[in-house]
């Protein structure tokens, strides 16, 4: 990946795959849960993103099965995908820590709330 920030939909998708392989519908539900309902990923957007991440070797097809006469693929992070997600998580952590520092940290907010 490049040095620029990862799109939120990509971050959520990789995060949804970080702990277990999932199929499309499960990914949509997991992204909804991770984002607290703030992000609803549409099917077309999801499969476009999955195709792109497959091409970038960040995810792989973990399993294929037939369910109710339809093919279902489950996807999983690759080692490269795990590395990219870890790098982005660290970048976000560092930015959030700097924002907290500049805002005066959590202790300042607690003091302001008591005032």
JSON list of C-alpha atoms in Angstrom, two decimals, residues 11-107:
[
{"chain": "A", "resi": 11, "resn": "UNK", "atom": "CA", "xyz": [-9.83, -0.34, 7.23]},
{"chain": "A", "resi": 12, "resn": "UNK", "atom": "CA", "xyz": [-13.19, -1.69, 8.41]},
{"chain": "A", "resi": 13, "resn": "UNK", "atom": "CA", "xyz": [-13.08, -4.58, 5.95]},
{"chain": "A", "resi": 14, "resn": "UNK", "atom": "CA", "xyz": [-9.57, -5.65, 6.93]},
{"chain": "A", "resi": 15, "resn": "UNK", "atom": "CA", "xyz": [-10.49, -5.27, 10.61]},
{"chain": "A", "resi": 16, "resn": "UNK", "atom": "CA", "xyz": [-13.55, -7.47, 10.10]},
{"chain": "A", "resi": 17, "resn": "UNK", "atom": "CA", "xyz": [-11.25, -10.19, 8.73]},
{"chain": "A", "resi": 18, "resn": "UNK", "atom": "CA", "xyz": [-8.55, -9.84, 11.39]},
{"chain": "A", "resi": 19, "resn": "UNK", "atom": "CA", "xyz": [-9.92, -12.43, 13.79]},
{"chain": "A", "resi": 20, "resn": "UNK", "atom": "CA", "xyz": [-11.63, -14.94, 11.48]},
{"chain": "A", "resi": 21, "resn": "UNK", "atom": "CA", "xyz": [-12.47, -15.66, 7.84]},
{"chain": "A", "resi": 22, "resn": "UNK", "atom": "CA", "xyz": [-15.91, -14.39, 6.84]},
{"chain": "A", "resi": 23, "resn": "UNK", "atom": "CA", "xyz": [-18.23, -14.52, 3.82]},
{"chain": "A", "resi": 24, "resn": "UNK", "atom": "CA", "xyz": [-19.85, -11.45, 2.26]},
{"chain": "A", "resi": 25, "resn": "UNK", "atom": "CA", "xyz": [-23.01, -11.18, 4.35]},
{"chain": "A", "resi": 26, "resn": "UNK", "atom": "CA", "xyz": [-21.06, -11.80, 7.56]},
{"chain": "A", "resi": 27, "resn": "UNK", "atom": "CA", "xyz": [-18.62, -9.04, 6.53]},
{"chain": "A", "resi": 28, "resn": "UNK", "atom": "CA", "xyz": [-21.47, -6.57, 6.02]},
{"chain": "A", "resi": 29, "resn": "UNK", "atom": "CA", "xyz": [-22.83, -7.39, 9.48]},
{"chain": "A", "resi": 30, "resn": "UNK", "atom": "CA", "xyz": [-19.37, -7.26, 11.10]},
{"chain": "A", "resi": 31, "resn": "UNK", "atom": "CA", "xyz": [-18.60, -3.86, 9.53]},
{"chain": "A", "resi": 32, "resn": "UNK", "atom": "CA", "xyz": [-21.92, -2.57, 10.83]},
{"chain": "A", "resi": 33, "resn": "UNK", "atom": "CA", "xyz": [-21.03, -3.83, 14.33]},
{"chain": "A", "resi": 34, "resn": "UNK", "atom": "CA", "xyz": [-17.46, -2.49, 14.28]},
{"chain": "A", "resi": 35, "resn": "UNK", "atom": "CA", "xyz": [-18.65, 0.96, 13.19]},
{"chain": "A", "resi": 36, "resn": "UNK", "atom": "CA", "xyz": [-21.52, 1.00, 15.68]},
{"chain": "A", "resi": 37, "resn": "UNK", "atom": "CA", "xyz": [-24.00, 1.18, 12.80]},
{"chain": "A", "resi": 38, "resn": "UNK", "atom": "CA", "xyz": [-22.36, 4.28, 11.36]},
{"chain": "A", "resi": 39, "resn": "UNK", "atom": "CA", "xyz": [-21.15, 2.50, 8.20]},
{"chain": "A", "resi": 40, "resn": "UNK", "atom": "CA", "xyz": [-23.43, 0.34, 6.09]},
{"chain": "A", "resi": 41, "resn": "UNK", "atom": "CA", "xyz": [-21.53, -1.34, 3.29]},
{"chain": "A", "resi": 42, "resn": "UNK", "atom": "CA", "xyz": [-23.57, -2.10, 0.22]},
{"chain": "A", "resi": 43, "resn": "UNK", "atom": "CA", "xyz": [-23.09, -5.39, -1.58]},
{"chain": "A", "resi": 44, "resn": "UNK", "atom": "CA", "xyz": [-21.62, -3.83, -4.73]},
{"chain": "A", "resi": 45, "resn": "UNK", "atom": "CA", "xyz": [-19.16, -1.77, -2.72]},
{"chain": "A", "resi": 46, "resn": "UNK", "atom": "CA", "xyz": [-18.17, -4.81, -0.67]},
{"chain": "A", "resi": 47, "resn": "UNK", "atom": "CA", "xyz": [-17.45, -7.07, -3.63]},
{"chain": "A", "resi": 48, "resn": "UNK", "atom": "CA", "xyz": [-15.59, -4.32, -5.48]},
{"chain": "A", "resi": 49, "resn": "UNK", "atom": "CA", "xyz": [-13.40, -3.82, -2.41]},
{"chain": "A", "resi": 50, "resn": "UNK", "atom": "CA", "xyz": [-12.89, -7.58, -1.99]},
{"chain": "A", "resi": 51, "resn": "UNK", "atom": "CA", "xyz": [-11.77, -7.89, -5.63]},
{"chain": "A", "resi": 52, "resn": "UNK", "atom": "CA", "xyz": [-9.32, -5.01, -5.17]},
{"chain": "A", "resi": 53, "resn": "UNK", "atom": "CA", "xyz": [-7.92, -6.47, -1.94]},
{"chain": "A", "resi": 54, "resn": "UNK", "atom": "CA", "xyz": [-7.57, -9.89, -3.59]},
{"chain": "A", "resi": 55, "resn": "UNK", "atom": "CA", "xyz": [-5.57, -8.29, -6.41]},
{"chain": "A", "resi": 56, "resn": "UNK", "atom": "CA", "xyz": [-3.38, -6.50, -3.86]},
{"chain": "A", "resi": 57, "resn": "UNK", "atom": "CA", "xyz": [-2.79, -9.83, -2.06]},
{"chain": "A", "resi": 58, "resn": "UNK", "atom": "CA", "xyz": [-4.11, -8.38, 1.20]},
{"chain": "A", "resi": 59, "resn": "UNK", "atom": "CA", "xyz": [-6.85, -11.01, 1.45]},
{"chain": "A", "resi": 60, "resn": "UNK", "atom": "CA", "xyz": [-7.37, -14.49, 0.04]},
{"chain": "A", "resi": 61, "resn": "UNK", "atom": "CA", "xyz": [-10.25, -16.85, -0.54]},
{"chain": "A", "resi": 62, "resn": "UNK", "atom": "CA", "xyz": [-10.26, -19.07, 2.54]},
{"chain": "A", "resi": 63, "resn": "UNK", "atom": "CA", "xyz": [-13.09, -21.40, 1.46]},
{"chain": "A", "resi": 64, "resn": "UNK", "atom": "CA", "xyz": [-15.73, -21.89, -1.20]},
{"chain": "A", "resi": 65, "resn": "UNK", "atom": "CA", "xyz": [-18.94, -23.79, -0.65]},
{"chain": "A", "resi": 66, "resn": "UNK", "atom": "CA", "xyz": [-22.41, -24.13, -2.12]},
{"chain": "A", "resi": 67, "resn": "UNK", "atom": "CA", "xyz": [-25.21, -22.94, 0.17]},
{"chain": "A", "resi": 68, "resn": "UNK", "atom": "CA", "xyz": [-28.81, -23.17, -1.04]},
{"chain": "A", "resi": 69, "resn": "UNK", "atom": "CA", "xyz": [-27.55, -23.67, -4.59]},
{"chain": "A", "resi": 70, "resn": "UNK", "atom": "CA", "xyz": [-25.36, -20.55, -4.51]},
{"chain": "A", "resi": 71, "resn": "UNK", "atom": "CA", "xyz": [-21.60, -20.27, -4.28]},
{"chain": "A", "resi": 72, "resn": "UNK", "atom": "CA", "xyz": [-20.34, -18.70, -1.07]},
{"chain": "A", "resi": 73, "resn": "UNK", "atom": "CA", "xyz": [-16.76, -17.58, -0.61]},
{"chain": "A", "resi": 74, "resn": "UNK", "atom": "CA", "xyz": [-15.13, -16.87, 2.71]},
{"chain": "A", "resi": 75, "resn": "UNK", "atom": "CA", "xyz": [-12.22, -14.45, 2.81]},
{"chain": "A", "resi": 76, "resn": "UNK", "atom": "CA", "xyz": [-9.25, -14.18, 5.17]},
{"chain": "A", "resi": 77, "resn": "UNK", "atom": "CA", "xyz": [-6.35, -11.80, 5.69]},
{"chain": "A", "resi": 78, "resn": "UNK", "atom": "CA", "xyz": [-3.02, -12.74, 4.16]},
{"chain": "A", "resi": 79, "resn": "UNK", "atom": "CA", "xyz": [0.23, -12.08, 5.99]},
{"chain": "A", "resi": 80, "resn": "UNK", "atom": "CA", "xyz": [0.62, -8.91, 3.90]},
{"chain": "A", "resi": 81, "resn": "UNK", "atom": "CA", "xyz": [-2.93, -7.87, 4.82]},
{"chain": "A", "resi": 82, "resn": "UNK", "atom": "CA", "xyz": [-2.21, -8.39, 8.50]},
{"chain": "A", "resi": 83, "resn": "UNK", "atom": "CA", "xyz": [0.96, -6.26, 8.20]},
{"chain": "A", "resi": 84, "resn": "UNK", "atom": "CA", "xyz": [-0.88, -3.46, 6.39]},
{"chain": "A", "resi": 85, "resn": "UNK", "atom": "CA", "xyz": [-3.67, -3.47, 8.98]},
{"chain": "A", "resi": 86, "resn": "UNK", "atom": "CA", "xyz": [-1.17, -3.41, 11.86]},
{"chain": "A", "resi": 87, "resn": "UNK", "atom": "CA", "xyz": [0.69, -0.49, 10.25]},
{"chain": "A", "resi": 88, "resn": "UNK", "atom": "CA", "xyz": [-2.55, 1.47, 9.76]},
{"chain": "A", "resi": 89, "resn": "UNK", "atom": "CA", "xyz": [-3.69, 0.73, 13.32]},
{"chain": "A", "resi": 90, "resn": "UNK", "atom": "CA", "xyz": [-0.37, 2.05, 14.65]},
{"chain": "A", "resi": 91, "resn": "UNK", "atom": "CA", "xyz": [-0.62, 5.16, 12.44]},
{"chain": "A", "resi": 92, "resn": "UNK", "atom": "CA", "xyz": [-4.11, 5.85, 13.77]},
{"chain": "A", "resi": 93, "resn": "UNK", "atom": "CA", "xyz": [-2.99, 5.25, 17.36]},
{"chain": "A", "resi": 94, "resn": "UNK", "atom": "CA", "xyz": [-0.13, 7.74, 16.96]},
{"chain": "A", "resi": 95, "resn": "UNK", "atom": "CA", "xyz": [-2.40, 10.39, 15.44]},
{"chain": "A", "resi": 96, "resn": "UNK", "atom": "CA", "xyz": [-5.00, 9.90, 18.18]},
{"chain": "A", "resi": 97, "resn": "UNK", "atom": "CA", "xyz": [-2.30, 10.13, 20.87]},
{"chain": "A", "resi": 98, "resn": "UNK", "atom": "CA", "xyz": [-1.00, 13.37, 19.38]},
{"chain": "A", "resi": 99, "resn": "UNK", "atom": "CA", "xyz": [-4.54, 14.79, 19.22]},
{"chain": "A", "resi": 100, "resn": "UNK", "atom": "CA", "xyz": [-5.04, 13.89, 22.89]},
{"chain": "A", "resi": 101, "resn": "UNK", "atom": "CA", "xyz": [-1.71, 15.45, 23.80]},
{"chain": "A", "resi": 102, "resn": "UNK", "atom": "CA", "xyz": [-2.59, 18.68, 22.01]},
{"chain": "A", "resi": 103, "resn": "UNK", "atom": "CA", "xyz": [-6.02, 18.77, 23.60]},
{"chain": "A", "resi": 104, "resn": "UNK", "atom": "CA", "xyz": [-4.44, 18.36, 27.02]},
{"chain": "A", "resi": 105, "resn": "UNK", "atom": "CA", "xyz": [-5.07, 14.63, 27.43]},
{"chain": "A", "resi": 106, "resn": "UNK", "atom": "CA", "xyz": [-7.93, 12.79, 29.13]},
{"chain": "A", "resi": 107, "resn": "UNK", "atom": "CA", "xyz": [-7.11, 14.32, 32.55]}
]
